[in-house]
C-alpha positions in Angstrom: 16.7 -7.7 45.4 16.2 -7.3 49.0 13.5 -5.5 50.8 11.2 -2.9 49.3 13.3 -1.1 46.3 12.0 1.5 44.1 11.3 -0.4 41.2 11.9 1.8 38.7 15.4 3.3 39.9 16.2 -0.5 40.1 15.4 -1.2 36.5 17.4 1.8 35.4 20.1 1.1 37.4 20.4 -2.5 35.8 20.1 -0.9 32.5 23.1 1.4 33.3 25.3 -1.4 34.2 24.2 -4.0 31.5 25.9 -4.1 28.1 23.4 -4.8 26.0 19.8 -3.9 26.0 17.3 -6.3 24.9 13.6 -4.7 24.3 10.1 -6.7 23.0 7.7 -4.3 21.4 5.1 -6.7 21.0 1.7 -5.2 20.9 -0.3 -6.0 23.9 -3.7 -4.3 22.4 -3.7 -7.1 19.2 -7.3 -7.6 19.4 -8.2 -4.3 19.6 -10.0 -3.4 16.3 -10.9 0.7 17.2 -7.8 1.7 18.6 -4.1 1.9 17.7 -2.2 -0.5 18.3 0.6 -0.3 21.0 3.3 -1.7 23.1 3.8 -2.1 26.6 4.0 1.6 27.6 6.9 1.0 30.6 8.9 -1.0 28.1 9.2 2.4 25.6 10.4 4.1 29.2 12.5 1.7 29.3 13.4 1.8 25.8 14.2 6.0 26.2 16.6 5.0 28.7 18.7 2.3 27.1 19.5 5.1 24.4 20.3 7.4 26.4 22.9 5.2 28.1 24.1 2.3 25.8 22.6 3.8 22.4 21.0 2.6 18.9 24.1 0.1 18.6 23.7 -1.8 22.1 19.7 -2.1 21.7 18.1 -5.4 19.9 14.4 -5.0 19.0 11.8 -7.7 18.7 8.2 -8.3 17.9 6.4 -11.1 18.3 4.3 -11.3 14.8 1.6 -13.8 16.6 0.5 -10.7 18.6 0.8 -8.2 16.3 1.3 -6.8 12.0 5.0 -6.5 11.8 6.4 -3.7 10.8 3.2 -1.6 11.1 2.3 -1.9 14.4 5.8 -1.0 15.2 5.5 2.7 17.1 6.1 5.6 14.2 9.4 6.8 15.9 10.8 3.7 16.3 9.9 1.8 12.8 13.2 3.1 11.1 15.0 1.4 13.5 16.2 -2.4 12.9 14.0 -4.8 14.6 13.9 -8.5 14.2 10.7 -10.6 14.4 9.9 -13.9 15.7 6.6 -15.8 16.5 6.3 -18.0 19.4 2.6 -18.9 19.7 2.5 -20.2 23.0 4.9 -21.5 25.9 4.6 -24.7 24.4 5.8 -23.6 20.6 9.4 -24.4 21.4 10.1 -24.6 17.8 9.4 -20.4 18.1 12.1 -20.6 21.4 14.4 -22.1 19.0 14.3 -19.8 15.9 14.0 -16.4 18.9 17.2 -18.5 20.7 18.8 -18.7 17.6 18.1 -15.1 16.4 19.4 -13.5 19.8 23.1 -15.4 19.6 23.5 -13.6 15.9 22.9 -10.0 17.4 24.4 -10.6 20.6 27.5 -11.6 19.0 27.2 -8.9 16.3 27.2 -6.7 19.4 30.0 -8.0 21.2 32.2 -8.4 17.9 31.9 -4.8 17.4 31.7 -3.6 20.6 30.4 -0.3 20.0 30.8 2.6 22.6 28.0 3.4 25.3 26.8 6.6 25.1 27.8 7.1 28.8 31.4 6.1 28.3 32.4 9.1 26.3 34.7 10.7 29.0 36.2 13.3 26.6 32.6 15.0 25.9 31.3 17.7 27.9 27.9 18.5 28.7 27.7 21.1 26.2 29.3 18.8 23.3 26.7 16.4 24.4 24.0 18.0 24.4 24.9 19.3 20.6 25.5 16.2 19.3 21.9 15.0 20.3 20.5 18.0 18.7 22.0 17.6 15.7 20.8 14.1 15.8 17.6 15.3 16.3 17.5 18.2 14.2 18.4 15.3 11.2 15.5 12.9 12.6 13.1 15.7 12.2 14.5 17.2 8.7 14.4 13.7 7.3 10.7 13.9 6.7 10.6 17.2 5.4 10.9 17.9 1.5 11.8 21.2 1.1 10.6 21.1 -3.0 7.4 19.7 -1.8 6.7 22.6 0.5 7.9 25.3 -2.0 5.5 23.5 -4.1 2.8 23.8 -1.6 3.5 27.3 -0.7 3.9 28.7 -4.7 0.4 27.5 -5.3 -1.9 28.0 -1.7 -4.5 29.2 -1.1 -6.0 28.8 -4.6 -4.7 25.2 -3.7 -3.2 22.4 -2.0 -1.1 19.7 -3.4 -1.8 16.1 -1.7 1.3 15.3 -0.9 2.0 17.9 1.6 -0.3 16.6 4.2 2.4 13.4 4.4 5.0 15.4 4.9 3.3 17.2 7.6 2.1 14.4 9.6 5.7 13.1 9.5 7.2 16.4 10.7 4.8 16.9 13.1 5.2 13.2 14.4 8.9 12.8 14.9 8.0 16.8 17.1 5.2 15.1 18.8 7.8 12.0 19.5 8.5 11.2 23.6 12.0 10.8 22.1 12.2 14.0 20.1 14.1 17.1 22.0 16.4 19.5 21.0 18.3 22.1 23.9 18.7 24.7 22.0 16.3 26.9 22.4 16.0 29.5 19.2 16.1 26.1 17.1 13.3 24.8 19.1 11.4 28.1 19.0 11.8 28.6 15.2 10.6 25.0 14.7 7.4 25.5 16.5 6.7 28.9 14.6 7.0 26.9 11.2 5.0 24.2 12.5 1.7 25.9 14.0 1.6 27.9 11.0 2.2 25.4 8.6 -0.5 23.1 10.8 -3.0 26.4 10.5 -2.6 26.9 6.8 -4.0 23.5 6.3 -6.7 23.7 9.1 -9.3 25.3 6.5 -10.8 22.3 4.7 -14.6 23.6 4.4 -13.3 25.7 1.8 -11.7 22.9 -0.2 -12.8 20.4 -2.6 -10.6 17.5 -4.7 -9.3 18.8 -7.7 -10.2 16.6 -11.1 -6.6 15.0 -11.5 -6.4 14.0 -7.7 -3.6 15.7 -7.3 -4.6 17.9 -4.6 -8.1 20.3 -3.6 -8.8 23.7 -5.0 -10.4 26.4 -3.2 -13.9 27.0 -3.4 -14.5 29.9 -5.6 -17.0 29.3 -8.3 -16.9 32.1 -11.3 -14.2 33.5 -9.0 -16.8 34.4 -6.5 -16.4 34.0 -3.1 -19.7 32.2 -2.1 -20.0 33.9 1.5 -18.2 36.2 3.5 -16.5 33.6 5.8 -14.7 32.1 2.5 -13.4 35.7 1.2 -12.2 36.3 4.8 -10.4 32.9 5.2 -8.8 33.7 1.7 -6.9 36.9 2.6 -5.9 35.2 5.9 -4.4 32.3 4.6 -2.9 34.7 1.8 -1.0 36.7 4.6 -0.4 33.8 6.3 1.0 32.2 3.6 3.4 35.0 3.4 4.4 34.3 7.5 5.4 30.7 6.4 7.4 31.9 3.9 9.4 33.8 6.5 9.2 31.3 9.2 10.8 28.8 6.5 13.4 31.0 5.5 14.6 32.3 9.4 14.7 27.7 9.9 16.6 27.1 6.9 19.5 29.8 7.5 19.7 29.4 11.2 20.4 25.2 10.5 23.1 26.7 7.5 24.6 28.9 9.4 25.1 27.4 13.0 24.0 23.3 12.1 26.4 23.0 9.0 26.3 18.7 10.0 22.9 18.4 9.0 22.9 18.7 5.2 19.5 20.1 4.2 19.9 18.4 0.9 20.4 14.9 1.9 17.8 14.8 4.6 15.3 16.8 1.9 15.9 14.2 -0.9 15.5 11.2 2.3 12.2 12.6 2.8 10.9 12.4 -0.6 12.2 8.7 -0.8 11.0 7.6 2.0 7.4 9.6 0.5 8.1 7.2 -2.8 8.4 3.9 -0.8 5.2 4.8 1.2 3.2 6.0 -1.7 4.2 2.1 -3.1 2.8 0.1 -0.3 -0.9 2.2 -0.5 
């Protein structure tokens, strides 16, 4: 490339043209025993922009496990994407450039084979359909970590107390929200989301009042001989007691609005997802 381009807009612009979309999250923080580990932050730019112009189907993910805990390193919004791993140790391990050689010809093929279509070469979709189709695609990302029986659960029994399993759920929801990739256009949906979620983040944002019940199912409410032990704790009560009633609403006014005007995201399937994907997680602690 000539002269002085703008990198970036050069990058992109290859991407745009290219047909297939080849991305290495390899952590490059390995060593790092304090924080999280990470990939190369311009390669998830990158990353963002490959969907939004060729798509999940023209994208091949790898990780190099010499540098790096596959999957668990892999970033939280990506992991339930496919991703293939390899391990080159060095540029002299050419038996790893073999076995990586050999692994890119299979999903390269795959790709060409199918030849699935780019996201930008849907000519027949206007903006509008566009931009609905990725909420809805969204709007399922996010719903797939939410267990609707878990959070009736949760809301039946607080504030006397909490069940344990609703602090996973939360962390997922609030995780795929918190996602660079998450974003919905429609703004009521959006707005009703938020709602639910900064209640449902200060209804669990009381723990000096908790304490881990017997049966570790979940923390009970500090109130010995059903005596709240200082004013602060009787206060905090009837506040989460009326809030409790706000998350009830909030719930409700998200569930019928995604009923009524998102009837392709079926509330059951991405509820019972949820609570499977819970199961396999709660078999790898």
């Amino acid at each position: 490339m000539p002269g002085s381009p703008n990198i970036p807009a050069t990058i992109f612009a290859k991407i745009s043209n290219s047909d297939i979309f080849i991305c290495d999250l390899t952590t490059i923080n390995s060593s790092d025993s304090t924080n999280r580990k990470v990939p190369n932050p311009n390669v998830l730019i990158e990353l963002g922009y490959a969907i939004a112009k060729l798509g999940w189907s023209r994208i091949i993910l790898l990780f190099n496990t010499n540098f790096g805990d596959f999957p668990n390193d892999m970033p939280f919004d990506i992991d339930r994407h496919r991703a293939s791993n390899y391990c080159i140790i060095d540029k002299n391990d050419n038996n790893g450039k073999k076995n990586l050689s050999s692994l890119l010809k299979i999903a390269i093929k795959t790709i060409i084979e199918q030849d699935p279509i780019k996201e930008s070469d849907n000519p027949e979709e206007t903006e509008e359909e566009k931009k609905r189709r990725l909420d809805i695609a969204n709007l399922k990302w996010l719903m797939n970590s939410f267990h609707i029986n878990s959070f009736d659960t949760f809301i039946e029994y607080m504030p006397d107390f909490i069940i344990s399993r609703i602090f996973y759920f939360k962390d997922g929801f609030i995780g795929t929200m918190d996602s660079s990739h998450f974003h919905l256009y429609d703004k009521k949906l959006l707005q009703l989301i938020i709602d639910f979620r900064n209640n449902w983040v200060k209804s669990l944002s009381f723990s000096e009042h908790y304490g881990p019940d017997n049966a570790g199912k979940g923390y009970n409410y500090y109130i010995p001989a059903d005596i709240f032990p200082n004013e602060k704790s009787e206060k905090d009560f009837h506040f989460l007691v009326d809030l409790r009633n706000i998350l009830i609403g909030n719930l409700k006014s998200l569930l019928d609005y995604i009923r009524t005007d998102y009837l392709e995201v079926n509330l059951e399937e991405t509820s019972k997802t949820a609570f499977e994907n819970y199961k396999s997680f709660m078999d790898e602690e």
